[in-house]
Amino acid sequence: MEQTNAAAASAKPIRCRAAVSRVAGQPLEMEEVEVAPPRAHEVRIKILCTSICHTDITFWRMEGLHPSIFGHEAVGVVESVGEHVREVAVGDTVVPVFTAQCSECPDCLSDRSNICSKLPDVHGFMPRDGTTRFSSASTGEPIRHFLSVSSFVEYTVVDVTHVVKLDASFPPAMACLLSCIGAAWKVAAVAQGARMRGATRIIGVDLNPDKFDVGKRLGITDFINPNDTGGKTVSEVIKEMTGGGGADYCFECIGSASVMAEAFQSSRMGWGKTILLGVIGSMAPIGIPPQDLLPGRSVIGSLFGGIKPKNDIPMLAQKYLYKELELEEFITHEMGFEEINRAFELLAQGKSLRCIIWMDGAKVTDNGDSLPEARSREAPMAAGEGKAPTLAAEEHSLPPHEVPVENSSSEKSSDNSVAEVVPEKDAETPAAQDTTSVVEDKSETPEMTASSEKPEEEGMLLQRKAMRLKRKQLMRTAKGEGAPECEKFAKYYRSLCPSEWIERWNEQRENGTFPGRL
């Protein structure tokens, strides 16, 4: 405790760069801000890299939330900690997450929820005292936080309940994606989750056919473009493709009330389940007739993919190391912090899946290659079609693996389908070119399709091979050479998992209950 208090007392305000949103829908302004020291139960983090999510764009377009520092996908290093912080220490690699986990309240202790009931949901400010740690360096004007993270800044302050520790050797860009599993890249995450659960048919729906090549690599088997259905609705097409019954599971990913209703209509009678993942920017009601619910269909929501961040993000990191979870495919661009407005436009126009923004524009990538600023690996996607794809999938068996996108995994059926429905253009999801003011310099953005065999692809393949090689080396180092298999296993898990998990496993071995619940 004395060491923690001393560290907290020695922390001083830091001045650094931040991309501040001052006017709704207008380009972010690069400013110098002052970041206050962390208070009790808080952690100040030096951001290594961040990325942009559709949720950032949704709130960026809203009135009344400015000035704000947006961003909620990031990875960083702990710079200082406040009093009563014991989970992490200065120098630890961490990912800040928008979902809290205090590990004390009834909801955190329950397997049925990933919503912490201890900390209030305070929009724009720190959760414990309702104040901000950001201010303008020139005027002293307070600047709002966003989703308890605020990562579009070189240093941020986060409550310790929103911080997950990872091994320092884990690739930063991949850790950045794990910080928001099931959010803006949720469609591809749903596809992987369905595939891991044994889905034999996964149908994606999107207005942009250029995304289908990426979808195929992630396990999507069929695709529907709402513009090419011959006047039929998406739900009618999905029912035809599934023998008239509809999909067992439907996932809506963009946050549109009309698409949510269409996803529900795509589910089958009796046991069809529709899971809402998209963050909706309006208060529009979902048009579902009550009588359509009576035959056994249901609608539920899922926040943060239904996972508990402190428990499950380290497990997802393990799945990535074992090649059970694809992450590289999501990264279509990498660029420096000063180009964040260009990254906003690429995502708003549907020209990127994930853009990794490095605070140091000359940052070395995970495979050891230098990262030129504004490096692009984009597939040419039509402007104004920045909508998440939809998935519909049929599965015939559901092995007992956890799905990262759905909280309730206990229900099974003999003929399960997973369906995820995506956008039709409506008033709730206006075309990106009508709402964004960010300008892209297309001369700096070489286009490349996922299936083309241009010279640039050879470099991409070499980079991915190098990344896989590094991943294997990390695993071999963690496991040790020449050790018995059981010792390798234990050493490897110690390198990935929190110490309390190891202690719990040791207790279970002693009392004969291993493996048991953590």
Short mmCIF file of C-alpha atoms in Angstrom, two decimals:
data_model
loop_
_atom_site.label_atom_id
_atom_site.label_comp_id
_atom_site.label_asym_id
_atom_site.label_seq_id
_atom_site.Cartn_x
_atom_site.Cartn_y
_atom_site.Cartn_z
CA MET A 1 0.00 0.00 0.00
CA GLU A 2 2.82 2.43 0.85
CA GLN A 3 4.40 1.88 -2.53
CA THR A 4 1.06 2.46 -4.26
CA ASN A 5 0.46 5.65 -2.31
CA ALA A 6 3.96 6.90 -3.12
CA ALA A 7 3.47 6.22 -6.82
CA ALA A 8 0.13 8.02 -6.80
CA ALA A 9 1.55 11.01 -4.94
CA SER A 10 4.49 11.35 -7.34
CA ALA A 11 2.34 11.32 -10.48
CA LYS A 12 2.10 14.71 -12.19
CA PRO A 13 -0.17 16.06 -14.93
CA ILE A 14 0.99 15.14 -18.42
CA ARG A 15 0.64 17.26 -21.55
CA CYS A 16 0.25 15.31 -24.77
CA ARG A 17 -1.55 15.16 -28.12
CA ALA A 18 -5.21 14.27 -28.43
CA ALA A 19 -7.66 14.08 -31.34
CA VAL A 20 -10.52 16.14 -29.90
CA SER A 21 -14.03 16.15 -31.35
CA ARG A 22 -15.47 19.65 -30.94
CA VAL A 23 -18.29 19.72 -33.51
CA ALA A 24 -20.58 16.79 -34.31
CA GLY A 25 -19.62 15.12 -37.58
CA GLN A 26 -16.67 17.43 -38.21
CA PRO A 27 -12.99 16.38 -38.46
CA LEU A 28 -11.20 15.78 -35.18
CA GLU A 29 -8.79 18.50 -34.09
CA MET A 30 -5.27 17.58 -33.01
CA GLU A 31 -4.71 19.52 -29.78
CA GLU A 32 -2.45 19.59 -26.76
CA VAL A 33 -4.34 18.44 -23.68
CA GLU A 34 -3.48 18.01 -20.03
CA VAL A 35 -4.10 14.59 -18.51
CA ALA A 36 -4.47 14.65 -14.72
CA PRO A 37 -2.84 12.02 -12.48
CA PRO A 38 -4.89 8.94 -11.62
CA ARG A 39 -6.98 9.08 -8.45
CA ALA A 40 -7.93 6.17 -6.22
CA HIS A 41 -8.78 2.99 -8.18
CA GLU A 42 -7.55 4.59 -11.42
CA VAL A 43 -4.76 3.84 -13.88
CA ARG A 44 -3.03 6.22 -16.28
CA ILE A 45 -2.05 4.46 -19.50
CA LYS A 46 0.35 5.40 -22.28
CA ILE A 47 -1.47 4.37 -25.46
CA LEU A 48 0.61 2.36 -27.93
CA CYS A 49 -2.02 2.01 -30.62
CA THR A 50 -5.75 2.42 -31.03
CA SER A 51 -8.38 1.71 -33.67
CA ILE A 52 -11.73 3.11 -34.76
CA CYS A 53 -15.07 1.41 -34.27
CA HIS A 54 -18.48 2.17 -35.82
CA THR A 55 -19.61 3.07 -32.30
CA ASP A 56 -17.08 5.92 -32.34
CA ILE A 57 -18.61 7.18 -35.59
CA THR A 58 -22.15 6.88 -34.21
CA PHE A 59 -21.40 9.06 -31.18
CA TRP A 60 -19.12 11.41 -33.17
CA ARG A 61 -22.16 12.34 -35.28
CA MET A 62 -24.38 13.04 -32.25
CA GLU A 63 -25.01 16.53 -30.92
CA GLY A 64 -24.39 17.48 -27.31
CA LEU A 65 -21.38 15.25 -26.61
CA HIS A 66 -18.61 17.73 -27.30
CA PRO A 67 -15.81 18.44 -26.70
CA SER A 68 -14.91 14.77 -26.32
CA ILE A 69 -12.00 12.42 -26.77
CA PHE A 70 -13.47 9.35 -28.45
CA GLY A 71 -11.95 5.91 -28.95
CA HIS A 72 -12.42 2.70 -26.96
CA GLU A 73 -10.19 0.13 -28.69
CA ALA A 74 -6.57 0.32 -27.59
CA VAL A 75 -3.56 -1.24 -25.94
CA GLY A 76 -1.03 0.54 -23.79
CA VAL A 77 1.44 0.46 -20.93
CA VAL A 78 0.63 1.51 -17.36
CA GLU A 79 2.39 4.83 -16.67
CA SER A 80 1.11 5.42 -13.12
CA VAL A 81 -1.55 4.11 -10.74
CA GLY A 82 -3.71 5.61 -8.03
CA GLU A 83 -4.34 4.37 -4.53
CA HIS A 84 -5.87 0.92 -3.96
CA VAL A 85 -4.77 -0.36 -7.38
CA ARG A 86 -3.30 -3.85 -6.96
CA GLU A 87 -4.26 -5.68 -10.15
CA VAL A 88 -1.72 -3.90 -12.35
CA ALA A 89 1.57 -2.08 -11.83
CA VAL A 90 3.65 0.50 -13.65
CA GLY A 91 5.05 -1.03 -16.85
CA ASP A 92 2.32 -3.64 -17.33
CA THR A 93 0.81 -4.09 -20.78
CA VAL A 94 -2.95 -3.58 -20.57
CA VAL A 95 -6.03 -3.18 -22.73
CA PRO A 96 -8.71 -0.72 -21.54
CA VAL A 97 -12.26 -1.95 -22.13
CA PHE A 98 -15.62 -0.19 -22.02
CA THR A 99 -17.24 -2.95 -19.92
CA ALA A 100 -16.35 -2.92 -16.22
CA GLN A 101 -15.66 -6.01 -14.15
CA CYS A 102 -15.27 -5.37 -10.43
CA SER A 103 -15.33 -9.13 -9.63
CA GLU A 104 -17.29 -8.34 -6.44
CA CYS A 105 -20.90 -7.46 -7.31
CA PRO A 106 -23.59 -10.15 -7.83
CA ASP A 107 -23.57 -9.60 -11.59
CA CYS A 108 -19.81 -9.98 -11.92
CA LEU A 109 -19.92 -13.12 -9.78
CA SER A 110 -22.74 -14.61 -11.85
CA ASP A 111 -22.19 -16.67 -14.99
CA ARG A 112 -25.39 -15.20 -16.43
CA SER A 113 -24.22 -11.60 -16.86
CA ASN A 114 -21.21 -9.58 -17.95
CA ILE A 115 -22.64 -6.23 -16.78
CA CYS A 116 -21.08 -4.83 -13.62
CA SER A 117 -23.71 -3.42 -11.24
CA LYS A 118 -21.23 -1.80 -8.85
CA LEU A 119 -20.00 1.04 -11.03
CA PRO A 120 -22.57 3.47 -12.45
CA ASP A 121 -22.72 3.98 -16.21
CA VAL A 122 -21.57 7.61 -16.34
CA HIS A 123 -21.33 8.91 -19.91
CA GLY A 124 -18.49 11.35 -20.51
CA PHE A 125 -16.85 11.21 -17.09
CA MET A 126 -15.00 8.94 -14.68
CA PRO A 127 -17.42 6.42 -13.14
CA ARG A 128 -16.62 6.90 -9.44
CA ASP A 129 -16.71 10.70 -9.07
CA GLY A 130 -18.34 11.97 -12.28
CA THR A 131 -15.43 14.26 -13.19
CA THR A 132 -12.96 14.35 -16.08
CA ARG A 133 -9.19 13.89 -16.21
CA PHE A 134 -8.84 15.75 -19.52
CA SER A 135 -8.59 19.50 -20.08
CA SER A 136 -7.36 21.82 -22.81
CA ALA A 137 -3.71 22.72 -22.25
CA SER A 138 -4.30 26.25 -23.56
CA THR A 139 -7.63 27.19 -21.96
CA GLY A 140 -8.19 24.68 -19.17
CA GLU A 141 -11.59 23.74 -20.65
CA PRO A 142 -12.75 20.30 -19.42
CA ILE A 143 -12.98 17.62 -22.12
CA ARG A 144 -15.35 14.66 -21.88
CA HIS A 145 -14.35 11.01 -21.65
CA PHE A 146 -15.93 8.31 -23.85
CA LEU A 147 -17.12 4.85 -22.80
CA SER A 148 -14.74 4.89 -19.81
CA VAL A 149 -11.73 4.59 -22.15
CA SER A 150 -10.97 7.60 -24.47
CA SER A 151 -8.10 6.21 -26.55
CA PHE A 152 -7.66 8.95 -29.19
CA VAL A 153 -5.02 10.50 -26.95
CA GLU A 154 -1.43 9.63 -26.09
CA TYR A 155 -2.24 9.17 -22.38
CA THR A 156 -5.58 8.27 -20.84
CA VAL A 157 -6.95 7.59 -17.35
CA VAL A 158 -9.16 4.53 -16.82
CA ASP A 159 -10.80 2.98 -13.78
CA VAL A 160 -9.04 -0.24 -12.81
CA THR A 161 -12.27 -2.20 -13.29
CA HIS A 162 -11.97 -1.36 -17.01
CA VAL A 163 -8.38 -2.62 -17.36
CA VAL A 164 -7.25 -6.10 -18.47
CA LYS A 165 -3.64 -7.17 -18.15
CA LEU A 166 -1.96 -9.07 -20.99
CA ASP A 167 1.48 -10.56 -21.48
CA ALA A 168 3.90 -7.92 -22.77
CA SER A 169 4.95 -10.19 -25.65
CA PHE A 170 1.44 -10.31 -27.14
CA PRO A 171 1.30 -8.36 -30.45
CA PRO A 172 -0.05 -4.85 -29.72
CA ALA A 173 -2.21 -4.62 -32.85
CA MET A 174 -3.92 -7.90 -32.01
CA ALA A 175 -4.43 -6.82 -28.39
CA CYS A 176 -6.05 -3.65 -29.70
CA LEU A 177 -8.67 -5.74 -31.49
CA LEU A 178 -9.32 -7.86 -28.41
CA SER A 179 -10.13 -4.73 -26.41
CA CYS A 180 -13.45 -4.47 -28.25
CA ILE A 181 -14.28 -8.03 -29.20
CA GLY A 182 -17.78 -8.17 -30.66
CA ALA A 183 -18.04 -4.49 -31.46
CA ALA A 184 -17.52 -2.85 -34.84
CA TRP A 185 -15.84 -5.88 -36.38
CA LYS A 186 -18.53 -8.01 -34.74
CA VAL A 187 -19.79 -9.54 -37.98
CA ALA A 188 -16.54 -11.34 -38.64
CA ALA A 189 -16.34 -12.24 -34.96
CA VAL A 190 -19.83 -13.74 -35.20
CA ALA A 191 -18.72 -15.75 -38.23
CA GLN A 192 -15.75 -17.15 -36.35
CA GLY A 193 -17.83 -17.84 -33.25
CA ALA A 194 -20.45 -19.69 -35.30
CA ARG A 195 -17.77 -21.69 -37.05
CA MET A 196 -16.15 -22.61 -33.73
CA ARG A 197 -19.55 -23.80 -32.47
CA GLY A 198 -19.88 -26.15 -35.44
CA ALA A 199 -22.00 -24.09 -37.84
CA THR A 200 -22.13 -25.73 -41.25
CA ARG A 201 -23.73 -22.80 -43.04
CA ILE A 202 -23.12 -19.13 -42.32
CA ILE A 203 -24.87 -16.54 -44.48
CA GLY A 204 -23.56 -12.98 -44.59
CA VAL A 205 -25.71 -10.04 -45.71
CA ASP A 206 -24.23 -6.75 -46.86
CA LEU A 207 -24.79 -4.06 -49.46
CA ASN A 208 -21.11 -4.14 -50.39
CA PRO A 209 -20.07 -7.29 -52.30
CA ASP A 210 -16.38 -6.36 -51.99
CA LYS A 211 -16.51 -7.51 -48.36
CA PHE A 212 -17.48 -11.02 -49.34
CA ASP A 213 -13.93 -12.13 -50.16
CA VAL A 214 -12.85 -11.30 -46.61
CA GLY A 215 -15.97 -13.02 -45.29
CA LYS A 216 -15.13 -16.24 -47.10
CA ARG A 217 -11.72 -16.37 -45.44
CA LEU A 218 -13.42 -16.01 -42.06
CA GLY A 219 -15.88 -18.84 -42.59
CA ILE A 220 -18.95 -17.24 -44.20
CA THR A 221 -20.35 -19.73 -46.70
CA ASP A 222 -23.12 -17.76 -48.45
CA PHE A 223 -23.84 -14.10 -49.12
CA ILE A 224 -26.88 -11.94 -49.77
CA ASN A 225 -26.84 -8.44 -51.22
CA PRO A 226 -30.20 -6.77 -50.41
CA ASN A 227 -29.97 -4.91 -53.73
CA ASP A 228 -29.90 -8.18 -55.68
CA THR A 229 -32.85 -10.08 -54.19
CA GLY A 230 -35.33 -9.39 -56.99
CA GLY A 231 -37.72 -7.48 -54.77
CA LYS A 232 -37.74 -10.07 -52.00
CA THR A 233 -36.89 -9.18 -48.43
CA VAL A 234 -33.73 -10.54 -46.84
CA SER A 235 -35.81 -12.67 -44.48
CA GLU A 236 -37.65 -14.26 -47.41
CA VAL A 237 -34.36 -15.12 -49.11
CA ILE A 238 -32.89 -16.58 -45.92
CA LYS A 239 -35.96 -18.74 -45.37
CA GLU A 240 -35.70 -20.04 -48.94
CA MET A 241 -32.02 -20.84 -48.41
CA THR A 242 -32.77 -22.72 -45.17
CA GLY A 243 -35.57 -24.89 -46.51
CA GLY A 244 -38.36 -22.54 -45.49
CA GLY A 245 -37.70 -22.55 -41.76
CA GLY A 246 -35.29 -19.68 -41.26
CA ALA A 247 -32.09 -19.45 -39.27
CA ASP A 248 -31.70 -20.75 -35.74
CA TYR A 249 -29.65 -17.73 -34.71
CA CYS A 250 -29.72 -14.25 -36.23
CA PHE A 251 -27.21 -11.53 -35.32
CA GLU A 252 -27.86 -7.85 -36.09
CA CYS A 253 -24.62 -5.90 -36.14
CA ILE A 254 -25.10 -2.32 -37.32
CA GLY A 255 -27.58 -0.75 -34.91
CA SER A 256 -30.63 -0.15 -37.14
CA ALA A 257 -34.16 -0.72 -35.83
CA SER A 258 -35.43 -1.80 -39.25
CA VAL A 259 -32.56 -4.26 -39.70
CA MET A 260 -33.21 -5.63 -36.20
CA ALA A 261 -36.81 -6.34 -37.21
CA GLU A 262 -35.66 -8.00 -40.44
CA ALA A 263 -33.17 -10.13 -38.51
CA PHE A 264 -35.99 -11.31 -36.27
CA GLN A 265 -38.16 -12.21 -39.26
CA SER A 266 -35.24 -14.28 -40.60
CA SER A 267 -35.29 -16.55 -37.53
CA ARG A 268 -37.23 -19.80 -37.50
CA MET A 269 -40.37 -20.55 -35.55
CA GLY A 270 -40.06 -22.60 -32.38
CA TRP A 271 -36.55 -21.79 -31.23
CA GLY A 272 -35.16 -19.00 -33.41
CA LYS A 273 -33.10 -16.52 -31.45
CA THR A 274 -32.17 -13.01 -32.59
CA ILE A 275 -29.17 -11.38 -30.91
CA LEU A 276 -28.81 -7.59 -31.16
CA LEU A 277 -25.18 -6.46 -31.22
CA GLY A 278 -25.34 -3.09 -32.99
CA VAL A 279 -25.32 0.19 -31.07
CA ILE A 280 -28.34 2.17 -32.24
CA GLY A 281 -28.00 5.94 -32.48
CA SER A 282 -31.71 6.77 -32.31
CA MET A 283 -34.67 5.95 -30.07
CA ALA A 284 -36.64 4.32 -32.89
CA PRO A 285 -38.71 1.32 -31.72
CA ILE A 286 -38.20 -2.14 -33.17
CA GLY A 287 -41.20 -3.15 -35.27
CA ILE A 288 -41.90 -6.70 -34.10
CA PRO A 289 -45.56 -7.80 -33.85
CA PRO A 290 -46.19 -9.42 -30.43
CA GLN A 291 -47.91 -12.42 -32.02
CA ASP A 292 -44.66 -13.26 -33.84
CA LEU A 293 -43.01 -13.88 -30.46
CA LEU A 294 -45.59 -16.38 -29.26
CA PRO A 295 -44.38 -19.35 -31.38
CA GLY A 296 -41.14 -19.47 -29.40
CA ARG A 297 -38.89 -16.97 -31.13
CA SER A 298 -36.93 -14.59 -28.91
CA VAL A 299 -34.87 -11.41 -29.06
CA ILE A 300 -31.96 -10.64 -26.73
CA GLY A 301 -29.17 -8.10 -26.58
CA SER A 302 -25.47 -8.78 -26.14
CA LEU A 303 -22.99 -6.19 -24.92
CA PHE A 304 -19.25 -6.76 -25.37
CA GLY A 305 -20.01 -10.12 -26.94
CA GLY A 306 -21.41 -11.43 -23.66
CA ILE A 307 -17.92 -12.04 -22.28
CA LYS A 308 -16.36 -10.99 -18.99
CA PRO A 309 -13.29 -8.97 -20.02
CA LYS A 310 -10.87 -9.87 -17.22
CA ASN A 311 -11.72 -13.58 -17.49
CA ASP A 312 -12.19 -14.05 -21.21
CA ILE A 313 -9.83 -11.67 -23.02
CA PRO A 314 -6.76 -13.63 -21.83
CA MET A 315 -8.48 -16.79 -23.08
CA LEU A 316 -9.11 -15.17 -26.47
CA ALA A 317 -5.44 -14.20 -26.56
CA GLN A 318 -4.62 -17.86 -26.01
CA LYS A 319 -6.94 -18.89 -28.85
CA TYR A 320 -5.13 -16.45 -31.13
CA LEU A 321 -1.75 -17.92 -30.21
CA TYR A 322 -3.10 -21.39 -30.95
CA LYS A 323 -4.50 -20.18 -34.30
CA GLU A 324 -8.06 -20.86 -33.19
CA LEU A 325 -8.96 -17.18 -33.61
CA GLU A 326 -8.11 -15.13 -36.69
CA LEU A 327 -7.28 -11.49 -36.05
CA GLU A 328 -4.87 -10.42 -38.81
CA GLU A 329 -7.63 -10.57 -41.42
CA PHE A 330 -9.46 -7.71 -39.72
CA ILE A 331 -6.59 -5.24 -40.07
CA THR A 332 -6.86 -3.55 -43.45
CA HIS A 333 -4.92 -0.34 -42.68
CA GLU A 334 -2.23 0.97 -40.37
CA MET A 335 -1.26 4.63 -40.08
CA GLY A 336 0.06 7.32 -37.76
CA PHE A 337 -1.97 9.24 -35.17
CA GLU A 338 -1.98 12.42 -37.25
CA GLU A 339 -3.97 10.63 -39.97
CA ILE A 340 -6.88 9.69 -37.73
CA ASN A 341 -9.38 11.71 -39.78
CA ARG A 342 -8.53 9.69 -42.86
CA ALA A 343 -9.08 6.52 -40.84
CA PHE A 344 -12.52 7.84 -39.86
CA GLU A 345 -13.51 8.30 -43.48
CA LEU A 346 -12.25 4.88 -44.56
CA LEU A 347 -14.42 3.19 -41.95
CA ALA A 348 -17.43 5.44 -42.55
CA GLN A 349 -17.32 4.64 -46.27
CA GLY A 350 -16.89 0.92 -45.73
CA LYS A 351 -13.35 0.88 -47.11
CA SER A 352 -11.76 -0.70 -44.05
CA LEU A 353 -12.51 -3.30 -41.42
CA ARG A 354 -9.97 -2.17 -38.86
CA CYS A 355 -7.40 0.59 -39.06
CA ILE A 356 -4.62 0.40 -36.46
CA ILE A 357 -3.52 3.90 -35.49
CA TRP A 358 -0.06 4.04 -33.96
CA MET A 359 0.77 6.92 -31.64
CA ASP A 360 4.28 6.74 -33.07
CA GLY A 361 3.81 6.95 -36.84
CA ALA A 362 7.12 5.18 -37.45
CA LYS A 363 6.26 2.37 -35.03
CA VAL A 364 7.75 -1.03 -35.82
CA THR A 365 5.06 -3.62 -36.53
CA ASP A 366 4.78 -6.95 -34.75
CA ASN A 367 6.74 -8.79 -37.42
CA GLY A 368 9.69 -6.42 -37.18
CA ASP A 369 9.04 -4.42 -40.35
CA SER A 370 8.98 -0.64 -40.25
CA LEU A 371 5.49 0.82 -40.49
CA PRO A 372 5.41 3.68 -43.00
CA GLU A 373 2.80 6.27 -42.23
CA ALA A 374 -0.42 5.94 -44.20
CA ARG A 375 0.38 2.34 -45.19
CA SER A 376 -2.71 0.83 -46.75
CA ARG A 377 -3.90 -2.70 -47.43
CA GLU A 378 -7.43 -1.85 -48.42
CA ALA A 379 -9.82 -3.74 -50.64
CA PRO A 380 -11.79 -1.44 -52.96
CA MET A 381 -15.23 -1.02 -51.40
CA ALA A 382 -17.96 1.21 -52.69
CA ALA A 383 -18.25 4.60 -51.03
CA GLY A 384 -21.18 5.10 -48.72
CA GLU A 385 -21.57 1.43 -47.92
CA GLY A 386 -19.93 1.36 -44.51
CA LYS A 387 -22.40 -1.12 -43.11
CA ALA A 388 -21.52 -4.30 -41.31
CA PRO A 389 -22.23 -7.52 -43.20
CA THR A 390 -24.96 -9.89 -42.08
CA LEU A 391 -24.63 -13.51 -41.23
CA ALA A 392 -26.99 -16.41 -41.53
CA ALA A 393 -25.71 -19.85 -40.83
CA GLU A 394 -27.00 -23.36 -40.41
CA GLU A 395 -25.33 -25.67 -37.94
CA HIS A 396 -26.14 -29.28 -37.25
CA SER A 397 -24.23 -29.68 -34.01
CA LEU A 398 -23.08 -27.30 -31.34
CA PRO A 399 -19.94 -28.56 -29.59
CA PRO A 400 -19.57 -27.23 -26.06
CA HIS A 401 -17.25 -24.34 -26.91
CA GLU A 402 -17.88 -20.77 -25.80
CA VAL A 403 -19.16 -18.36 -28.42
CA PRO A 404 -17.57 -14.93 -27.92
CA VAL A 405 -20.57 -13.11 -29.34
CA GLU A 406 -23.42 -14.58 -27.33
CA ASN A 407 -23.83 -14.82 -23.59
CA SER A 408 -26.31 -17.68 -23.43
CA SER A 409 -24.86 -20.80 -24.97
CA SER A 410 -26.84 -23.48 -23.21
CA GLU A 411 -29.60 -23.88 -25.79
CA LYS A 412 -29.08 -26.49 -28.48
CA SER A 413 -31.11 -27.94 -31.29
CA SER A 414 -30.74 -30.69 -33.81
CA ASP A 415 -30.75 -28.30 -36.76
CA ASN A 416 -29.27 -25.00 -35.68
CA SER A 417 -28.78 -22.05 -37.98
CA VAL A 418 -26.93 -18.86 -37.27
CA ALA A 419 -28.18 -15.81 -39.08
CA GLU A 420 -26.98 -12.30 -38.96
CA VAL A 421 -28.80 -9.59 -40.86
CA VAL A 422 -27.38 -6.33 -42.12
CA PRO A 423 -28.36 -3.12 -43.57
CA GLU A 424 -30.84 -1.78 -45.87
CA LYS A 425 -30.53 1.95 -46.40
CA ASP A 426 -32.96 3.80 -44.18
CA ALA A 427 -33.31 6.99 -42.21
CA GLU A 428 -31.48 5.52 -39.22
CA THR A 429 -28.34 4.64 -41.14
CA PRO A 430 -27.74 7.52 -43.57
CA ALA A 431 -25.18 7.08 -46.28
CA ALA A 432 -21.71 7.85 -45.00
CA GLN A 433 -20.97 10.44 -47.68
CA ASP A 434 -23.94 12.53 -46.50
CA THR A 435 -22.84 12.72 -42.89
CA THR A 436 -19.06 12.77 -42.72
CA SER A 437 -16.91 15.80 -43.42
CA VAL A 438 -13.59 13.99 -43.34
CA VAL A 439 -11.70 14.04 -46.64
CA GLU A 440 -9.64 11.15 -47.97
CA ASP A 441 -6.64 11.75 -50.22
CA LYS A 442 -7.16 8.84 -52.58
CA SER A 443 -3.76 9.38 -54.18
CA GLU A 444 -2.20 7.88 -51.04
CA THR A 445 -4.51 4.86 -50.94
CA PRO A 446 -3.54 2.12 -53.43
CA GLU A 447 -6.49 -0.17 -54.00
CA MET A 448 -6.15 -3.93 -53.85
CA THR A 449 -8.70 -6.69 -53.89
CA ALA A 450 -8.34 -9.65 -51.58
CA SER A 451 -8.26 -12.05 -54.52
CA SER A 452 -5.85 -10.15 -56.76
CA GLU A 453 -2.25 -11.26 -57.16
CA LYS A 454 -0.57 -7.87 -57.24
CA PRO A 455 3.02 -7.44 -55.97
CA GLU A 456 1.77 -5.73 -52.80
CA GLU A 457 0.10 -8.98 -51.74
CA GLU A 458 3.45 -10.77 -51.63
CA GLY A 459 4.62 -8.33 -48.98
CA MET A 460 1.43 -8.88 -47.01
CA LEU A 461 1.88 -12.64 -47.12
CA LEU A 462 5.49 -12.34 -45.98
CA GLN A 463 4.42 -10.12 -43.09
CA ARG A 464 1.74 -12.59 -42.01
CA LYS A 465 4.20 -15.49 -42.22
CA ALA A 466 6.68 -13.54 -40.09
CA MET A 467 3.94 -12.80 -37.56
CA ARG A 468 2.98 -16.48 -37.37
CA LEU A 469 6.65 -17.41 -36.93
CA LYS A 470 7.00 -14.96 -34.05
CA ARG A 471 3.86 -16.37 -32.49
CA LYS A 472 5.31 -19.89 -32.62
CA GLN A 473 8.56 -18.67 -31.10
CA LEU A 474 6.68 -17.01 -28.24
CA MET A 475 4.78 -20.21 -27.55
CA ARG A 476 7.96 -22.31 -27.60
CA THR A 477 9.73 -19.89 -25.27
CA ALA A 478 6.79 -19.88 -22.87
CA LYS A 479 6.53 -23.66 -22.83
CA GLY A 480 10.26 -24.23 -22.35
CA GLU A 481 12.58 -26.72 -24.02
CA GLY A 482 12.94 -30.27 -22.79
CA ALA A 483 10.42 -29.95 -19.98
CA PRO A 484 7.76 -32.61 -19.38
CA GLU A 485 4.47 -31.88 -21.11
CA CYS A 486 2.66 -31.09 -17.86
CA GLU A 487 5.34 -28.57 -16.90
CA LYS A 488 5.23 -26.99 -20.35
CA PHE A 489 1.47 -26.69 -20.05
CA ALA A 490 1.65 -25.05 -16.62
CA LYS A 491 4.45 -22.67 -17.60
CA TYR A 492 2.64 -21.60 -20.74
CA TYR A 493 -0.57 -20.86 -18.86
CA ARG A 494 1.32 -18.91 -16.22
CA SER A 495 2.65 -16.68 -18.99
CA LEU A 496 -0.91 -15.90 -20.16
CA CYS A 497 -3.22 -16.05 -17.19
CA PRO A 498 -3.65 -13.89 -14.09
CA SER A 499 -1.91 -15.18 -10.99
CA GLU A 500 -5.20 -15.75 -9.18
CA TRP A 501 -6.20 -18.32 -11.83
CA ILE A 502 -3.00 -20.27 -11.19
CA GLU A 503 -3.63 -20.19 -7.44
CA ARG A 504 -7.20 -21.40 -7.98
CA TRP A 505 -6.02 -24.24 -10.23
CA ASN A 506 -3.44 -25.29 -7.63
CA GLU A 507 -6.16 -25.35 -4.96
CA GLN A 508 -8.36 -27.49 -7.21
CA ARG A 509 -5.53 -29.95 -7.79
CA GLU A 510 -4.97 -30.26 -4.04
CA ASN A 511 -8.61 -30.90 -3.19
CA GLY A 512 -9.27 -33.13 -6.21
CA THR A 513 -11.75 -30.85 -8.00
CA PHE A 514 -9.53 -29.89 -10.96
CA PRO A 515 -10.62 -28.90 -13.54
CA GLY A 516 -13.38 -26.84 -11.97
CA ARG A 517 -14.93 -23.41 -12.24
CA LEU A 518 -12.64 -20.43 -11.89
#
